[in-house]
mmCIF file of C-alpha atoms in Angstrom:
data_model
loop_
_atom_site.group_PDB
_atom_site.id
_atom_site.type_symbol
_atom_site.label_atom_id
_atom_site.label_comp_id
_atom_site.label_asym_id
_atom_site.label_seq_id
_atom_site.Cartn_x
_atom_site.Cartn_y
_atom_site.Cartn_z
ATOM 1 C CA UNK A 1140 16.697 -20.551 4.472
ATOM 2 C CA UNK A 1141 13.453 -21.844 3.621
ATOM 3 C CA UNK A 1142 10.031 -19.813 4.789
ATOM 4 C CA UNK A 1143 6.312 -19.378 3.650
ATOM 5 C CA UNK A 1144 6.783 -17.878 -0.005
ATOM 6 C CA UNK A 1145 3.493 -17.828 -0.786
ATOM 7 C CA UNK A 1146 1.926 -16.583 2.333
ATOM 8 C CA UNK A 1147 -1.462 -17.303 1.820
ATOM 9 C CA UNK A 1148 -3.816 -20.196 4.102
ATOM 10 C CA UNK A 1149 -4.558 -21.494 0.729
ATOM 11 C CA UNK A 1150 -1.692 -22.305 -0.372
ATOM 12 C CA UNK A 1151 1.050 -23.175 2.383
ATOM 13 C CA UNK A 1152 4.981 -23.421 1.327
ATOM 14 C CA UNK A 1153 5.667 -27.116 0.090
ATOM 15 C CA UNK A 1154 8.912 -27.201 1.029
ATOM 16 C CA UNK A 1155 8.842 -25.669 4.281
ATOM 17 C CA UNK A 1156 6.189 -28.084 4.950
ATOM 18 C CA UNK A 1157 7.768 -31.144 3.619
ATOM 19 C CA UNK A 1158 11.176 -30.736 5.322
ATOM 20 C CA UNK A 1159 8.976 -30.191 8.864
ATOM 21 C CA UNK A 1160 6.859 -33.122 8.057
ATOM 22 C CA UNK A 1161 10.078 -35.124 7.086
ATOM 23 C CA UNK A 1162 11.943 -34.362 10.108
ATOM 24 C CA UNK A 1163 8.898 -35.152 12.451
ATOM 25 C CA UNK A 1164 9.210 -38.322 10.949
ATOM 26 C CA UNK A 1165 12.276 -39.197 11.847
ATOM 27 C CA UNK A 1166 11.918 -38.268 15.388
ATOM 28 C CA UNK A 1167 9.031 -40.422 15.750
ATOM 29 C CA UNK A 1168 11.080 -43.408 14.312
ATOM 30 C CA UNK A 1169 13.606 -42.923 16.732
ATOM 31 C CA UNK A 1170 13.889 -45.845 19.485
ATOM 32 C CA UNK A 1171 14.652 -44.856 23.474
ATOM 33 C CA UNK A 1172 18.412 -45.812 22.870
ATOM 34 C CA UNK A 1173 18.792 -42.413 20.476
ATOM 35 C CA UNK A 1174 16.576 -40.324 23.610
ATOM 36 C CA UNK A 1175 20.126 -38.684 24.958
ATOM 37 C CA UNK A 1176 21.694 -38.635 21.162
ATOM 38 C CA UNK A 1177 18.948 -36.574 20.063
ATOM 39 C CA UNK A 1178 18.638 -34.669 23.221
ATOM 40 C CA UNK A 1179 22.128 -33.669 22.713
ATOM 41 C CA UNK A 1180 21.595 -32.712 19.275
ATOM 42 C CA UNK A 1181 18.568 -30.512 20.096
ATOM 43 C CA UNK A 1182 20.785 -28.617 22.485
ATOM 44 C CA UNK A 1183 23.754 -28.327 20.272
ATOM 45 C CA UNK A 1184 21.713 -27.070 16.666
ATOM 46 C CA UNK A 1185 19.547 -24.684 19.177
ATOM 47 C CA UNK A 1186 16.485 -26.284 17.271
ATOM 48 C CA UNK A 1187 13.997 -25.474 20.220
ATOM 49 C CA UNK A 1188 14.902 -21.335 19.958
ATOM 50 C CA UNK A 1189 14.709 -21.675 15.941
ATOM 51 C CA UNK A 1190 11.342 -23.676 16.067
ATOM 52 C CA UNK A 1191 9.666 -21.140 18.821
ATOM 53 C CA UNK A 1192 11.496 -17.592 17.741
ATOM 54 C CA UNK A 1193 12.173 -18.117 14.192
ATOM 55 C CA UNK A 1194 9.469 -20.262 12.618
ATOM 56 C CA UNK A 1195 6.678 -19.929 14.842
ATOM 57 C CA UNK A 1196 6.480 -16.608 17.198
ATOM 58 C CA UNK A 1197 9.521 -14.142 15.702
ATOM 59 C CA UNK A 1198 8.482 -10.386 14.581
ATOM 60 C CA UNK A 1199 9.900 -7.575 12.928
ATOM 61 C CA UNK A 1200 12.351 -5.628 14.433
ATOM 62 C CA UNK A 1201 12.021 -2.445 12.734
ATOM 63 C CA UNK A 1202 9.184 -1.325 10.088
ATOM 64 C CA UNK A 1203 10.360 -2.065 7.402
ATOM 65 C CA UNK A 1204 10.794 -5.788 8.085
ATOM 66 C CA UNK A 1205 7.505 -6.257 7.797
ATOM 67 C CA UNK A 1206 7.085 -6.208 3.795
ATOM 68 C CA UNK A 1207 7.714 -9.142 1.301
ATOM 69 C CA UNK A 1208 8.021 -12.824 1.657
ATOM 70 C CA UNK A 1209 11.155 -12.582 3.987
ATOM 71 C CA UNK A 1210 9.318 -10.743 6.396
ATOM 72 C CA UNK A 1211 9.264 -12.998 9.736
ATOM 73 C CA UNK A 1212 7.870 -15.869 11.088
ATOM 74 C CA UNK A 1213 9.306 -18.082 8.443
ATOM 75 C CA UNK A 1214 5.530 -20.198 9.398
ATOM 76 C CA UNK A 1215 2.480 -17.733 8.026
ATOM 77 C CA UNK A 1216 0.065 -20.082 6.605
ATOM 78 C CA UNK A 1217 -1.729 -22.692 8.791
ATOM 79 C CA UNK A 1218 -0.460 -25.580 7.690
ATOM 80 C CA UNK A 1219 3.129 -24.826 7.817
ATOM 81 C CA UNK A 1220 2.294 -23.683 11.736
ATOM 82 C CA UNK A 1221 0.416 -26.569 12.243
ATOM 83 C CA UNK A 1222 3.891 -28.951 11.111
ATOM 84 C CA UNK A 1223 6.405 -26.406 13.108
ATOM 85 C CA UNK A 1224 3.843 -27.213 16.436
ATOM 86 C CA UNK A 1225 3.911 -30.576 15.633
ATOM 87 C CA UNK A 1226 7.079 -31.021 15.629
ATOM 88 C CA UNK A 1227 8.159 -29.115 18.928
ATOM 89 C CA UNK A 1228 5.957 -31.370 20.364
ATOM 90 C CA UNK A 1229 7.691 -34.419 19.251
ATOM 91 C CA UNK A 1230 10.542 -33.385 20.635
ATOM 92 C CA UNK A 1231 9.872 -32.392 23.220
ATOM 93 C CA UNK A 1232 8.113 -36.048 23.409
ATOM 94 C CA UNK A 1233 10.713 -38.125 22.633
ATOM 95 C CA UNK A 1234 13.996 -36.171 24.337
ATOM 96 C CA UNK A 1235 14.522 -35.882 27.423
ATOM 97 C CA UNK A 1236 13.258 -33.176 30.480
ATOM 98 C CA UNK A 1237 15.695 -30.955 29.259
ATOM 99 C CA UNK A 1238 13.827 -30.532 25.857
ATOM 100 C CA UNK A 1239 11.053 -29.686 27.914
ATOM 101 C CA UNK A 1240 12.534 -26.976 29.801
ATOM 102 C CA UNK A 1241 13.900 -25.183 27.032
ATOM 103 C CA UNK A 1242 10.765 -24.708 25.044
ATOM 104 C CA UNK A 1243 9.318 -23.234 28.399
ATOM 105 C CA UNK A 1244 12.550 -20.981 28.682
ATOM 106 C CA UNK A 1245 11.601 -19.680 24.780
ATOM 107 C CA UNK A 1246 7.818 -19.513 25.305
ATOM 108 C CA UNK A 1247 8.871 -17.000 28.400
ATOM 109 C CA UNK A 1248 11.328 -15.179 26.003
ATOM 110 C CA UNK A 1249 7.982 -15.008 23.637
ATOM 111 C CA UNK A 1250 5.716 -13.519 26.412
ATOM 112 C CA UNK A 1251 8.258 -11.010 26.976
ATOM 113 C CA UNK A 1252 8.989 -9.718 23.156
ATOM 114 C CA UNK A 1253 6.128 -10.378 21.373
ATOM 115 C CA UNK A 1254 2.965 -8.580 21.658
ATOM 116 C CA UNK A 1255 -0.103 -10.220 22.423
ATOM 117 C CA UNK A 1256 -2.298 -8.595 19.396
ATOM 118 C CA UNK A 1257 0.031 -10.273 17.215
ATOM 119 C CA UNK A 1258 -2.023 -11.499 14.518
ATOM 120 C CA UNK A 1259 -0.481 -13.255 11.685
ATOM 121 C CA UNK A 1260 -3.719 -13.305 9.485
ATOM 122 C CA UNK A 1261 -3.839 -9.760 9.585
ATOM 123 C CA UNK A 1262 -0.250 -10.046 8.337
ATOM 124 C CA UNK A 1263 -0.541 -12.306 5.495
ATOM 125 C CA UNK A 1264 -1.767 -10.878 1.705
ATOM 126 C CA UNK A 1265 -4.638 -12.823 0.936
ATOM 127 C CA UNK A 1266 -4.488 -14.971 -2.286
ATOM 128 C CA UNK A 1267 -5.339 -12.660 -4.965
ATOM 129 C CA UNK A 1268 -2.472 -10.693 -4.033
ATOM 130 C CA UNK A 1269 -3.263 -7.182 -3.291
ATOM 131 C CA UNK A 1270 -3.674 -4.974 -0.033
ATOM 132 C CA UNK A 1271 -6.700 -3.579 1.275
ATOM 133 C CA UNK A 1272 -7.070 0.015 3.007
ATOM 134 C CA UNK A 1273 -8.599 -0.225 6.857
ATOM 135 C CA UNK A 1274 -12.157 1.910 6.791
ATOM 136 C CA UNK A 1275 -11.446 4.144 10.297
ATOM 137 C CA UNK A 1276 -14.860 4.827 10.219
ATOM 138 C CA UNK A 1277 -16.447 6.652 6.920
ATOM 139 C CA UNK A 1278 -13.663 6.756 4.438
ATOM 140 C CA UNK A 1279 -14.742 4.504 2.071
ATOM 141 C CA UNK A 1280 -14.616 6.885 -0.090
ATOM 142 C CA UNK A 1281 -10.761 8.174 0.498
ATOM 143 C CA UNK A 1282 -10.069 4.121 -0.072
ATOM 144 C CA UNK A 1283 -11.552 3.946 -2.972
ATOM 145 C CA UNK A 1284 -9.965 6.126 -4.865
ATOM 146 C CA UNK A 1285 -6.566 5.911 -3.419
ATOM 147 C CA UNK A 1286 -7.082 2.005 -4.756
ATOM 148 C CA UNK A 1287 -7.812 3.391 -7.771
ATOM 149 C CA UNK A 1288 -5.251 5.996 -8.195
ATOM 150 C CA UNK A 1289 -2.658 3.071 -7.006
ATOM 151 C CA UNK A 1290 -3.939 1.017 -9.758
ATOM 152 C CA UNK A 1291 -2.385 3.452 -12.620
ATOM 153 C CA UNK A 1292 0.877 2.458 -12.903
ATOM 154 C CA UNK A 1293 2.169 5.945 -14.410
ATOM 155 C CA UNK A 1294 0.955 7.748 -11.210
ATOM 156 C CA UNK A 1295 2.170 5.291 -8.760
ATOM 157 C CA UNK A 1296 5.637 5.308 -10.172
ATOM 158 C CA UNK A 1297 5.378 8.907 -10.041
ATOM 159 C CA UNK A 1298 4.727 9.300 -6.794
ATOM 160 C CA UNK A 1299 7.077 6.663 -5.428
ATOM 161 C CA UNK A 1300 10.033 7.793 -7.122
ATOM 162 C CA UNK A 1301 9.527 11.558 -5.808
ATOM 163 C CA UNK A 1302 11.963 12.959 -3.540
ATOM 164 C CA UNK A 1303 10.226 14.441 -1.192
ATOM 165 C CA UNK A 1304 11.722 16.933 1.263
ATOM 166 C CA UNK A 1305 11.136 16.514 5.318
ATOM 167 C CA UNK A 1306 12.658 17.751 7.825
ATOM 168 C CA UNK A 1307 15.222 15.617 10.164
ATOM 169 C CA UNK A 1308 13.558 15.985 13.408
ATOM 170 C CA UNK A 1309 10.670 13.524 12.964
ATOM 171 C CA UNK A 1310 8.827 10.895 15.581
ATOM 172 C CA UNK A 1311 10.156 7.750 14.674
ATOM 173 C CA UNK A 1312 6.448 6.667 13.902
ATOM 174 C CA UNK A 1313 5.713 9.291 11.518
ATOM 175 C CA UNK A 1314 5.297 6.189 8.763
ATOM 176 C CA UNK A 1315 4.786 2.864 8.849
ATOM 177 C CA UNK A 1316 8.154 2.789 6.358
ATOM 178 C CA UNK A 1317 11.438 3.057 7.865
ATOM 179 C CA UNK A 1318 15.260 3.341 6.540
ATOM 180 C CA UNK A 1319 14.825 -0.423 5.361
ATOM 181 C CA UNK A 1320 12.765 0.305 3.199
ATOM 182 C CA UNK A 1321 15.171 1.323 0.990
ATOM 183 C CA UNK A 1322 15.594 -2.509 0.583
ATOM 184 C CA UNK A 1323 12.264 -2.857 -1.175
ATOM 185 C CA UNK A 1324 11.399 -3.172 -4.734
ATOM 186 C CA UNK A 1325 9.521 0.193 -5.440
ATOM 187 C CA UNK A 1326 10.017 -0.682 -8.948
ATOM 188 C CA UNK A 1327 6.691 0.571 -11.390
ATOM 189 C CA UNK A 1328 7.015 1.504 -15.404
ATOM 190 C CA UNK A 1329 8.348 4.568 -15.417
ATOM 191 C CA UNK A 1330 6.190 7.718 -16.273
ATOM 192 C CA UNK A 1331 7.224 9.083 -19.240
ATOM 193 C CA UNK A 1332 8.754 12.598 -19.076
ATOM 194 C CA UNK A 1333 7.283 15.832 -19.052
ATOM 195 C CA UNK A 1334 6.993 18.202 -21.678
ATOM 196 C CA UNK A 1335 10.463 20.524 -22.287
ATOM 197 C CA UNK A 1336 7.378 23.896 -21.025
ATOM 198 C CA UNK A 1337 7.253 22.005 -17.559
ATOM 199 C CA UNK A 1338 10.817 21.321 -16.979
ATOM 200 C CA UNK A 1339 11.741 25.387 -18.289
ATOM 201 C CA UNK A 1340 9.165 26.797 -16.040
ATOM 202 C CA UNK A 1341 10.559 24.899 -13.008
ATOM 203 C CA UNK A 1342 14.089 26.076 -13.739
ATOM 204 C CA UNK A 1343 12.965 29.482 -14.057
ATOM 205 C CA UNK A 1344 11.424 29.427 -10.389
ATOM 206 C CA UNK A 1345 7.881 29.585 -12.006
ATOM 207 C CA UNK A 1346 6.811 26.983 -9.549
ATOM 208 C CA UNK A 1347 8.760 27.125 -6.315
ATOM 209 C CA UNK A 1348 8.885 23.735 -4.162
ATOM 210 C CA UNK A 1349 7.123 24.210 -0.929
ATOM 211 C CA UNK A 1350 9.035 24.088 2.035
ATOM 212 C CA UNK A 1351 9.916 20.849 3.939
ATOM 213 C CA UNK A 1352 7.302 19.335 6.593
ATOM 214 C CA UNK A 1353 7.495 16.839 9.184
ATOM 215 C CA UNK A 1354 6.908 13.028 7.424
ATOM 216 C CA UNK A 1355 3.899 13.321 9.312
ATOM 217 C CA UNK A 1356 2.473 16.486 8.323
ATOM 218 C CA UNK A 1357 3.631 16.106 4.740
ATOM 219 C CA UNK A 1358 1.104 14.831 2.150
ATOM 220 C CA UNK A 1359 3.636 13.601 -0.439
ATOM 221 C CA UNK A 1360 5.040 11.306 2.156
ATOM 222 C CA UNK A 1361 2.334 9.657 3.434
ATOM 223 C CA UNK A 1362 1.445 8.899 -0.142
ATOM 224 C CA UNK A 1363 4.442 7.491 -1.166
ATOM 225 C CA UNK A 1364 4.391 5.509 2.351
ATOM 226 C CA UNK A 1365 0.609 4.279 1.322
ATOM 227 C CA UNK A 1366 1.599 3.032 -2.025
ATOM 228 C CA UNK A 1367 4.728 1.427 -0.851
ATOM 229 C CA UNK A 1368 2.421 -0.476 1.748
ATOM 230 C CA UNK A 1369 -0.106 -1.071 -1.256
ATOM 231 C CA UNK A 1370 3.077 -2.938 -3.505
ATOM 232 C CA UNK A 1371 5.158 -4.177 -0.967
ATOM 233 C CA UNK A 1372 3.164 -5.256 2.182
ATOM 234 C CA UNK A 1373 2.176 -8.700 3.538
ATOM 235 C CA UNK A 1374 -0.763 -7.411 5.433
ATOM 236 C CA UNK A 1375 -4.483 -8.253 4.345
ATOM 237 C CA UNK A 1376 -5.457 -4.218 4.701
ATOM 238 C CA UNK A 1377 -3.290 -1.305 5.558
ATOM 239 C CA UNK A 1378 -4.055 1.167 8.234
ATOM 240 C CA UNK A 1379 -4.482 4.644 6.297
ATOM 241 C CA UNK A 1380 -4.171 6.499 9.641
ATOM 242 C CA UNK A 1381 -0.989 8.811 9.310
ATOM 243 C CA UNK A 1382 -2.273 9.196 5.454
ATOM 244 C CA UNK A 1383 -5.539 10.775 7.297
ATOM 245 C CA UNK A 1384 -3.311 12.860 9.781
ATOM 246 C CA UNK A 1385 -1.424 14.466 6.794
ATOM 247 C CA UNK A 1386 -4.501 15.439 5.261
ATOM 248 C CA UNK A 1387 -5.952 18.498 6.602
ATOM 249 C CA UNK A 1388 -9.774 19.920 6.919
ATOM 250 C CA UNK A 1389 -10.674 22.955 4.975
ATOM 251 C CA UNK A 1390 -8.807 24.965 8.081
ATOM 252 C CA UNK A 1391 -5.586 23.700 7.222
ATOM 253 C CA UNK A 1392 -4.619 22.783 10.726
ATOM 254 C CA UNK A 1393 -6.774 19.738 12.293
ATOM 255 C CA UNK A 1394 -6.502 15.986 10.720
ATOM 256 C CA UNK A 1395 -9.085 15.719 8.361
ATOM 257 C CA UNK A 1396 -12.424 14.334 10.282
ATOM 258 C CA UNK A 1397 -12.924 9.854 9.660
ATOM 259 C CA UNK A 1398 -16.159 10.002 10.743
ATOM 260 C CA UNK A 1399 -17.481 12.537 8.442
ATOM 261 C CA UNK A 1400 -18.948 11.162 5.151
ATOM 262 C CA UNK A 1401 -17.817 13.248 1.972
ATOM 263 C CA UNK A 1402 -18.644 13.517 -1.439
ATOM 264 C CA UNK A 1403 -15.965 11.089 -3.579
ATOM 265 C CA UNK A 1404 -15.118 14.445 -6.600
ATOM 266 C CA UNK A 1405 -15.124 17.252 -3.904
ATOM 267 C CA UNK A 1406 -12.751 14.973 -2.285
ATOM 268 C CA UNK A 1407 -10.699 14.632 -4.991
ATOM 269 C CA UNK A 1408 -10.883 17.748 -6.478
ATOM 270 C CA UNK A 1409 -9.122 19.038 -3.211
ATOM 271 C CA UNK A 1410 -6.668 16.304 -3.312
ATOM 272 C CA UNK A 1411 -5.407 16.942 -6.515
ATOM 273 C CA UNK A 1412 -5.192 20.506 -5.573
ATOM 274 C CA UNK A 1413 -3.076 19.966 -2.929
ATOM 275 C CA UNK A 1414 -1.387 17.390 -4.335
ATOM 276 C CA UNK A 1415 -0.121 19.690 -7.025
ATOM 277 C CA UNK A 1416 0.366 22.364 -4.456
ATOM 278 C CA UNK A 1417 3.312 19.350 -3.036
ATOM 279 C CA UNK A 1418 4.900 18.591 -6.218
ATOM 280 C CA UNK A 1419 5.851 21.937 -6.735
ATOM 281 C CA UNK A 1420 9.418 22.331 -8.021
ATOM 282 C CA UNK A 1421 9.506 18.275 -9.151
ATOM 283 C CA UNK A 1422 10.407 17.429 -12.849
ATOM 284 C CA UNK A 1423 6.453 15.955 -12.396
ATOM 285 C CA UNK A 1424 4.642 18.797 -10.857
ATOM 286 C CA UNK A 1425 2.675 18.684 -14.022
ATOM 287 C CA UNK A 1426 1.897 14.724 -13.663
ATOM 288 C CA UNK A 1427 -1.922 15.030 -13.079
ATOM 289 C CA UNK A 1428 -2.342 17.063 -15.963
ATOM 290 C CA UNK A 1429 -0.370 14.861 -18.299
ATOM 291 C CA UNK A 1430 -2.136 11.572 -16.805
ATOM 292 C CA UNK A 1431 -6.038 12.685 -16.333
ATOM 293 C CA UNK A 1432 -5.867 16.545 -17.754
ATOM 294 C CA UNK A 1433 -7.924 16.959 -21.184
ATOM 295 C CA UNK A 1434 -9.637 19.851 -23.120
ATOM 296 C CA UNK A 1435 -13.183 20.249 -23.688
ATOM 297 C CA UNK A 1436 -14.564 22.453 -26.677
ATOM 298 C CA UNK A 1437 -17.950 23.935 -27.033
ATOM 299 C CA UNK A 1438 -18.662 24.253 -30.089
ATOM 300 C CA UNK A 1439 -21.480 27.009 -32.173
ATOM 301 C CA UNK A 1440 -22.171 25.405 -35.636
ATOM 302 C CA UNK A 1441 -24.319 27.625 -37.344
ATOM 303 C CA UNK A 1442 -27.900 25.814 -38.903
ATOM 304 C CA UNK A 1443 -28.454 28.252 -41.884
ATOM 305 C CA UNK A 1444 -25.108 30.128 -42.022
ATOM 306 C CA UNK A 1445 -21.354 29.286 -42.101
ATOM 307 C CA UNK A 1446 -20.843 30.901 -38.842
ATOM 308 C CA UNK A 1447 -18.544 28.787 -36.433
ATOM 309 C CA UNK A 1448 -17.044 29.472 -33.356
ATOM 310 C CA UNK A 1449 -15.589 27.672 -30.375
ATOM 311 C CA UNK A 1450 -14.865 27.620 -26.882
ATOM 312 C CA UNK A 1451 -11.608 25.713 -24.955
ATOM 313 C CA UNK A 1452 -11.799 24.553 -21.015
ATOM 314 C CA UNK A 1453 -9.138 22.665 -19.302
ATOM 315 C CA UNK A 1454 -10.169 19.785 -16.905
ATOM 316 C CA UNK A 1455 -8.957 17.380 -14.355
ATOM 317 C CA UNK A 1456 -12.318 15.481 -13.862
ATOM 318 C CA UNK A 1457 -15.510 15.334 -16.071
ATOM 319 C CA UNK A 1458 -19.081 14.592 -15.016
ATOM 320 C CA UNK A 1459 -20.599 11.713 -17.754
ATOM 321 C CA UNK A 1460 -23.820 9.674 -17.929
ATOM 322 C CA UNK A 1461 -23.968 6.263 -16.996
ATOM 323 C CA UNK A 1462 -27.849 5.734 -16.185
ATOM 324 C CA UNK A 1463 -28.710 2.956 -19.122
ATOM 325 C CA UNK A 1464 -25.426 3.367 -21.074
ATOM 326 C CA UNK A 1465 -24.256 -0.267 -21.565
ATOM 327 C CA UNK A 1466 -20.612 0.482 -22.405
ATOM 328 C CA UNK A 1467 -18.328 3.418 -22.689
ATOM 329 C CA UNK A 1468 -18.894 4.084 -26.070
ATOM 330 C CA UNK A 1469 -22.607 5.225 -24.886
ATOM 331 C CA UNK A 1470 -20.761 7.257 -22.520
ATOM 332 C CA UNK A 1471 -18.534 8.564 -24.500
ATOM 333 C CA UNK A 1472 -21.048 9.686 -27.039
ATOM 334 C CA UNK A 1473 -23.597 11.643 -24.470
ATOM 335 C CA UNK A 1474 -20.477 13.856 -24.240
ATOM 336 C CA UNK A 1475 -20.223 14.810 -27.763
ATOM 337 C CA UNK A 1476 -24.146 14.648 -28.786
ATOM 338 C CA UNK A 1477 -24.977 17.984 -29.772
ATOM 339 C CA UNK A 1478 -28.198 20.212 -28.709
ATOM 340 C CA UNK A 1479 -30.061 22.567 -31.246
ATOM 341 C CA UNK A 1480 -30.345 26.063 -29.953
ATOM 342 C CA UNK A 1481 -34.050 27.630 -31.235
ATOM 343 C CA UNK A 1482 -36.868 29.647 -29.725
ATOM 344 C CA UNK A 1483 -34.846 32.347 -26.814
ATOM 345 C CA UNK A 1484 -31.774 30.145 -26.931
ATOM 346 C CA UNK A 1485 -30.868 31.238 -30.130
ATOM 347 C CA UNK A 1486 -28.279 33.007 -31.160
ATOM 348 C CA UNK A 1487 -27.967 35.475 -33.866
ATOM 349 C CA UNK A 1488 -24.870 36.785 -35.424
#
């Protein structure tokens, strides 16, 4: 079977092309004494259905056909369509009425099946090779870091290797992923494991898994179904819609609000909460700490004296200085420049 591989306007299948280009040739060579010969053949190799279903107008059946370079039409870029259209109408040209009629007999079968906001340009990954996230209104913000967040590859093949417990009775559109996509290629480097503490604590019931949810309602889920949609999809931008469902406002029961601007760290700040909150119970429910979870000392050097003392935080997420600090060794350094303590700031001991 040969399709679009590449997907892309820019740069259209050879091969599919060629073979459609080669075969419109031939058709046009072909004198009035072959008309019935090749109208026969048509008929027989079902060429008009394959050209019009297949190549030009066929969608996915289920969900999770839509993902990867096998995903249907086997025509995405403009040039291969262009070819395919050219040469249905050569055919249909050169054969006889009958040719005719049975491209009108597929084009009904199309009006029937496939839906008229079919857009293949929406489908296609454009030629850098990643996925965008749809803005439903003000979530830039949500996007951004999800895209970011996607980008480490410990965390995504954390989260896409989680089994995540739902419950059986869910809608059928609860995620844009269905049982195909088992099929896919989820594969990421695998996160390294976590400390023997973690794993002891979860067998000991320390952290208890939370209960299973809907695929709707469940936060886990709609992650994993984002970042499989991120790595596997063919569209130019993915709809983050059930992700926004699945995360709740601060009342825990409405869909979190689109049109409502919020600050990118209080957003994730919460979403790490609850993200942890999910992973409860999983050989990983420690992930975020082991991936973005530091220490930060505050240290008391004493000017005239030997005294010395210091203080340990934990944190997820630090605030830095970037106003005039041409690299992140500037950064870096603001965090660890030290302050002298005099007049009432001092301290004696």
């Amino acid at each position: 079977m040969v399709m679009d591989v590449t997907e892309t306007e820019r740069v259209p299948d050879p091969v599919l092309v060629g073979m459609m280009t080669l075969a419109r040739t031939i058709v046009e060579g072909l004198g009035e004494a072959h008309q019935r010969g090749l109208t026969d053949l048509v008929h027989k190799t079902r060429v008009i259905e394959r050209l019009v279903l297949d190549f030009l107008f066929r969608v996915p059946e289920e969900p999770g056909q839509g993902f990867g370079p096998g995903a249907p039409p086997h025509c995405k870029s403009a040039k291969s369509r262009t070819e395919a259209f050219s040469l249905l109408l050569v055919l249909v040209r050169v054969g006889e009425v009958s040719v005719l009629r049975a491209v009108v007999e597929q084009l009904r079968h199309v009006q029937q099946q496939v839906p008229f906001s079919l857009s293949l340009a929406k489908q296609r990954t454009k030629s850098i090779g990643y996925v965008g996230l749809v803005n439903l209104g003000t979530t830039c913000y949500l996007n951004s870091l999800i895209q970011m967040l996607f980008s480490i590859p410990e965390f995504r093949a954390s989260i896409l290797t989680r089994n995540v417990r739902i419950t059986e009775t869910d809608d059928d559109d609860a995620g844009s992923m269905s049982d195909e996509s088992d099929d896919l290629d989820l594969r990421s480097p695998s996160p390294e494991p976590m400390d023997e503490k973690t794993e002891h604590e979860i067998k000991e019931g320390k952290d208890a898994a939370p209960p299973p949810q809907p695929a709707k309602e469940s936060l886990l889920f709609q992650l994993q179904d984002l970042f499989a949609n991120l790595q596997e999809s063919n569209q130019t931008a993915f709809n983050t819609q059930h992700f926004c469902h699945s995360y709740k406002d601060e009342t825990g029961t409405k869909p979190m609000n689109v049109g409502v601007q919020m600050d990118a760290e209080e957003f994730l700040a919460v979403f790490f909460d609850r993200l942890e909150s999910a992973l409860k119970g999983d050989s990983h429910a420690k992930i975020l700490d082991h991936l973005f979870g530091g220490k930060l000392v505050n240290q008391l050097i004493g000017k005239e004296c030997s005294h010395y003392s210091e203080r340990r935080e934990d944190f997820c997420r630090i605030s830095v200085e970037v106003c005039h600090k041409t690299n992140t060794r500037r950064v870096a350094g603001s965090l660890v420049k030290g302050d002298m303590l005099d007049g009432d700031e001092q301290i004696h001991v």
